Amino acid sequence: QVQLVESGGGLVQPGGSLRLSCSASGSIFSINTMGWYRQAPGKQRELVATITSGGSQNYADSVKGRFTISRANARNTVYLQMNSLKPEDTAVYYCNAREGTEWSPVGGYWGQGTQVTVSS
């Protein structure tokens, strides 16, 4: 079992920045990929960014160039630095951990989510 704890969500103005963090505990020796997914009201959960234990990164086209994912293996923590935030970034952001190197909006282990609201 893997447990994920998220933090860093909140209210930010358009063009602002926010940093999310996710700490993993439990059977983390089996985890090879961690990432972030988001779900806006009335929409399906979608990929934001993922990173493997080897440092390989994958981003959704909608956040490329604005968001950066990083992983601190010694601390079992993954970060999502979000810059140039837009109102359409408003969503609940979920941390994910999985044993494989593929990404999907389902499967693996999930955190409880943290709300990000971009509004003036």
PDB file of C-alpha atoms in Angstrom:
ATOM      1  CA  GLN A   1       0.000   0.000   0.000  1.00  0.00           C
ATOM      2  CA  VAL A   2       1.073   3.568  -0.745  1.00  0.00           C
ATOM      3  CA  GLN A   3      -0.277   6.652   0.981  1.00  0.00           C
ATOM      4  CA  LEU A   4      -0.116  10.097  -0.627  1.00  0.00           C
ATOM      5  CA  VAL A   5      -0.465  13.438   1.143  1.00  0.00           C
ATOM      6  CA  GLU A   6      -0.932  16.604  -0.920  1.00  0.00           C
ATOM      7  CA  SER A   7      -0.552  20.262  -0.029  1.00  0.00           C
ATOM      8  CA  GLY A   8      -0.115  23.675  -1.620  1.00  0.00           C
ATOM      9  CA  GLY A   9      -3.481  24.361  -3.206  1.00  0.00           C
ATOM     10  CA  GLY A  10      -5.273  27.651  -2.834  1.00  0.00           C
ATOM     11  CA  LEU A  11      -6.511  30.809  -4.518  1.00  0.00           C
ATOM     12  CA  VAL A  12      -4.248  32.697  -6.912  1.00  0.00           C
ATOM     13  CA  GLN A  13      -4.711  35.515  -9.428  1.00  0.00           C
ATOM     14  CA  PRO A  14      -4.347  34.948 -13.179  1.00  0.00           C
ATOM     15  CA  GLY A  15      -0.678  35.112 -14.133  1.00  0.00           C
ATOM     16  CA  GLY A  16       0.382  34.096 -10.654  1.00  0.00           C
ATOM     17  CA  SER A  17       2.271  31.049  -9.425  1.00  0.00           C
ATOM     18  CA  LEU A  18       1.605  28.178  -7.070  1.00  0.00           C
ATOM     19  CA  ARG A  19       3.613  25.150  -5.952  1.00  0.00           C
ATOM     20  CA  LEU A  20       2.004  21.839  -5.070  1.00  0.00           C
ATOM     21  CA  SER A  21       3.703  19.064  -3.147  1.00  0.00           C
ATOM     22  CA  CYS A  22       2.932  15.381  -2.624  1.00  0.00           C
ATOM     23  CA  SER A  23       4.629  13.115  -0.096  1.00  0.00           C
ATOM     24  CA  ALA A  24       4.458   9.327  -0.428  1.00  0.00           C
ATOM     25  CA  SER A  25       4.761   6.713   2.292  1.00  0.00           C
ATOM     26  CA  GLY A  26       4.239   2.960   2.625  1.00  0.00           C
ATOM     27  CA  SER A  27       5.481   0.473   0.016  1.00  0.00           C
ATOM     28  CA  ILE A  28       7.202   3.158  -2.019  1.00  0.00           C
ATOM     29  CA  PHE A  29      10.000   0.823  -3.128  1.00  0.00           C
ATOM     30  CA  SER A  30       7.701  -0.385  -5.908  1.00  0.00           C
ATOM     31  CA  ILE A  31       6.873   3.090  -7.262  1.00  0.00           C
ATOM     32  CA  ASN A  32       8.486   4.102 -10.557  1.00  0.00           C
ATOM     33  CA  THR A  33       6.248   6.971 -11.663  1.00  0.00           C
ATOM     34  CA  MET A  34       4.626   9.844  -9.825  1.00  0.00           C
ATOM     35  CA  GLY A  35       2.532  12.605 -11.260  1.00  0.00           C
ATOM     36  CA  TRP A  36      -0.300  15.076 -11.134  1.00  0.00           C
ATOM     37  CA  TYR A  37      -3.767  14.884 -12.651  1.00  0.00           C
ATOM     38  CA  ARG A  38      -6.605  17.369 -12.376  1.00  0.00           C
ATOM     39  CA  GLN A  39     -10.371  17.399 -12.586  1.00  0.00           C
ATOM     40  CA  ALA A  40     -12.520  20.462 -13.169  1.00  0.00           C
ATOM     41  CA  PRO A  41     -16.270  20.492 -12.411  1.00  0.00           C
ATOM     42  CA  GLY A  42     -18.182  18.636 -15.101  1.00  0.00           C
ATOM     43  CA  LYS A  43     -15.015  17.328 -16.736  1.00  0.00           C
ATOM     44  CA  GLN A  44     -13.069  14.080 -16.633  1.00  0.00           C
ATOM     45  CA  ARG A  45      -9.806  13.740 -14.775  1.00  0.00           C
ATOM     46  CA  GLU A  46      -6.887  14.528 -17.079  1.00  0.00           C
ATOM     47  CA  LEU A  47      -3.121  14.331 -17.162  1.00  0.00           C
ATOM     48  CA  VAL A  48      -1.097  17.304 -15.977  1.00  0.00           C
ATOM     49  CA  ALA A  49       2.452  15.947 -15.663  1.00  0.00           C
ATOM     50  CA  THR A  50       4.348  12.810 -14.667  1.00  0.00           C
ATOM     51  CA  ILE A  51       7.937  11.985 -13.783  1.00  0.00           C
ATOM     52  CA  THR A  52       9.706   8.623 -13.515  1.00  0.00           C
ATOM     53  CA  SER A  53      12.368   7.550 -11.048  1.00  0.00           C
ATOM     54  CA  GLY A  54      14.887   8.130 -13.845  1.00  0.00           C
ATOM     55  CA  GLY A  55      13.751  11.707 -14.367  1.00  0.00           C
ATOM     56  CA  SER A  56      11.772  11.276 -17.585  1.00  0.00           C
ATOM     57  CA  GLN A  57       8.957  13.848 -17.720  1.00  0.00           C
ATOM     58  CA  ASN A  58       5.665  14.048 -19.576  1.00  0.00           C
ATOM     59  CA  TYR A  59       3.348  17.063 -19.770  1.00  0.00           C
ATOM     60  CA  ALA A  60      -0.089  17.764 -21.104  1.00  0.00           C
ATOM     61  CA  ASP A  61       0.026  20.188 -24.028  1.00  0.00           C
ATOM     62  CA  SER A  62      -2.138  22.646 -22.093  1.00  0.00           C
ATOM     63  CA  VAL A  63       0.507  23.134 -19.383  1.00  0.00           C
ATOM     64  CA  LYS A  64       3.745  22.687 -21.329  1.00  0.00           C
ATOM     65  CA  GLY A  65       6.069  25.632 -20.797  1.00  0.00           C
ATOM     66  CA  ARG A  66       4.148  26.824 -17.745  1.00  0.00           C
ATOM     67  CA  PHE A  67       4.270  23.903 -15.304  1.00  0.00           C
ATOM     68  CA  THR A  68       7.316  21.978 -14.097  1.00  0.00           C
ATOM     69  CA  ILE A  69       7.286  18.652 -12.274  1.00  0.00           C
ATOM     70  CA  SER A  70      10.177  17.515 -10.092  1.00  0.00           C
ATOM     71  CA  ARG A  71      10.868  14.645  -7.716  1.00  0.00           C
ATOM     72  CA  ALA A  72      12.940  14.459  -4.548  1.00  0.00           C
ATOM     73  CA  ASN A  73      13.504  10.719  -4.144  1.00  0.00           C
ATOM     74  CA  ALA A  74      15.245  10.964  -0.786  1.00  0.00           C
ATOM     75  CA  ARG A  75      12.197  12.742   0.607  1.00  0.00           C
ATOM     76  CA  ASN A  76       9.660  10.645  -1.367  1.00  0.00           C
ATOM     77  CA  THR A  77       8.145  13.888  -2.572  1.00  0.00           C
ATOM     78  CA  VAL A  78       7.019  15.209  -5.939  1.00  0.00           C
ATOM     79  CA  TYR A  79       6.414  18.891  -6.720  1.00  0.00           C
ATOM     80  CA  LEU A  80       4.434  20.754  -9.324  1.00  0.00           C
ATOM     81  CA  GLN A  81       5.556  24.326  -9.951  1.00  0.00           C
ATOM     82  CA  MET A  82       2.751  26.182 -11.711  1.00  0.00           C
ATOM     83  CA  ASN A  83       3.517  29.518 -13.367  1.00  0.00           C
ATOM     84  CA  SER A  84       1.468  31.859 -15.562  1.00  0.00           C
ATOM     85  CA  LEU A  85      -1.719  30.384 -14.165  1.00  0.00           C
ATOM     86  CA  LYS A  86      -4.933  30.783 -16.138  1.00  0.00           C
ATOM     87  CA  PRO A  87      -8.577  30.559 -15.028  1.00  0.00           C
ATOM     88  CA  GLU A  88      -8.886  27.308 -17.001  1.00  0.00           C
ATOM     89  CA  ASP A  89      -6.297  25.776 -14.662  1.00  0.00           C
ATOM     90  CA  THR A  90      -8.914  25.851 -11.907  1.00  0.00           C
ATOM     91  CA  ALA A  91      -9.479  22.261 -10.774  1.00  0.00           C
ATOM     92  CA  VAL A  92      -8.876  19.732  -8.052  1.00  0.00           C
ATOM     93  CA  TYR A  93      -5.325  18.482  -8.471  1.00  0.00           C
ATOM     94  CA  TYR A  94      -4.603  14.858  -7.553  1.00  0.00           C
ATOM     95  CA  CYS A  95      -1.261  13.248  -6.845  1.00  0.00           C
ATOM     96  CA  ASN A  96      -0.700   9.798  -8.360  1.00  0.00           C
ATOM     97  CA  ALA A  97       1.869   7.049  -7.860  1.00  0.00           C
ATOM     98  CA  ARG A  98       2.205   3.832  -9.852  1.00  0.00           C
ATOM     99  CA  GLU A  99       4.558   0.922 -10.366  1.00  0.00           C
ATOM    100  CA  GLY A 100       4.799   1.263 -14.154  1.00  0.00           C
ATOM    101  CA  THR A 101       6.226   4.000 -16.358  1.00  0.00           C
ATOM    102  CA  GLU A 102       3.009   4.699 -18.261  1.00  0.00           C
ATOM    103  CA  TRP A 103       0.461   7.341 -17.336  1.00  0.00           C
ATOM    104  CA  SER A 104      -3.303   7.157 -17.041  1.00  0.00           C
ATOM    105  CA  PRO A 105      -6.126   9.049 -15.318  1.00  0.00           C
ATOM    106  CA  VAL A 106      -7.045   5.762 -13.600  1.00  0.00           C
ATOM    107  CA  GLY A 107      -5.072   3.156 -11.716  1.00  0.00           C
ATOM    108  CA  GLY A 108      -2.262   3.331  -9.211  1.00  0.00           C
ATOM    109  CA  TYR A 109      -2.505   5.171  -5.920  1.00  0.00           C
ATOM    110  CA  TRP A 110      -4.223   8.515  -5.444  1.00  0.00           C
ATOM    111  CA  GLY A 111      -4.179  11.357  -2.972  1.00  0.00           C
ATOM    112  CA  GLN A 112      -7.313  13.114  -1.764  1.00  0.00           C
ATOM    113  CA  GLY A 113      -6.782  16.115  -4.019  1.00  0.00           C
ATOM    114  CA  THR A 114      -6.089  19.791  -3.413  1.00  0.00           C
ATOM    115  CA  GLN A 115      -8.163  22.651  -4.821  1.00  0.00           C
ATOM    116  CA  VAL A 116      -6.502  25.195  -7.100  1.00  0.00           C
ATOM    117  CA  THR A 117      -8.587  28.248  -7.974  1.00  0.00           C
ATOM    118  CA  VAL A 118      -7.328  30.882 -10.431  1.00  0.00           C
ATOM    119  CA  SER A 119      -9.465  34.008 -10.235  1.00  0.00           C
ATOM    120  CA  SER A 120      -9.173  37.769  -9.921  1.00  0.00           C
TER     121      SER A 120
END
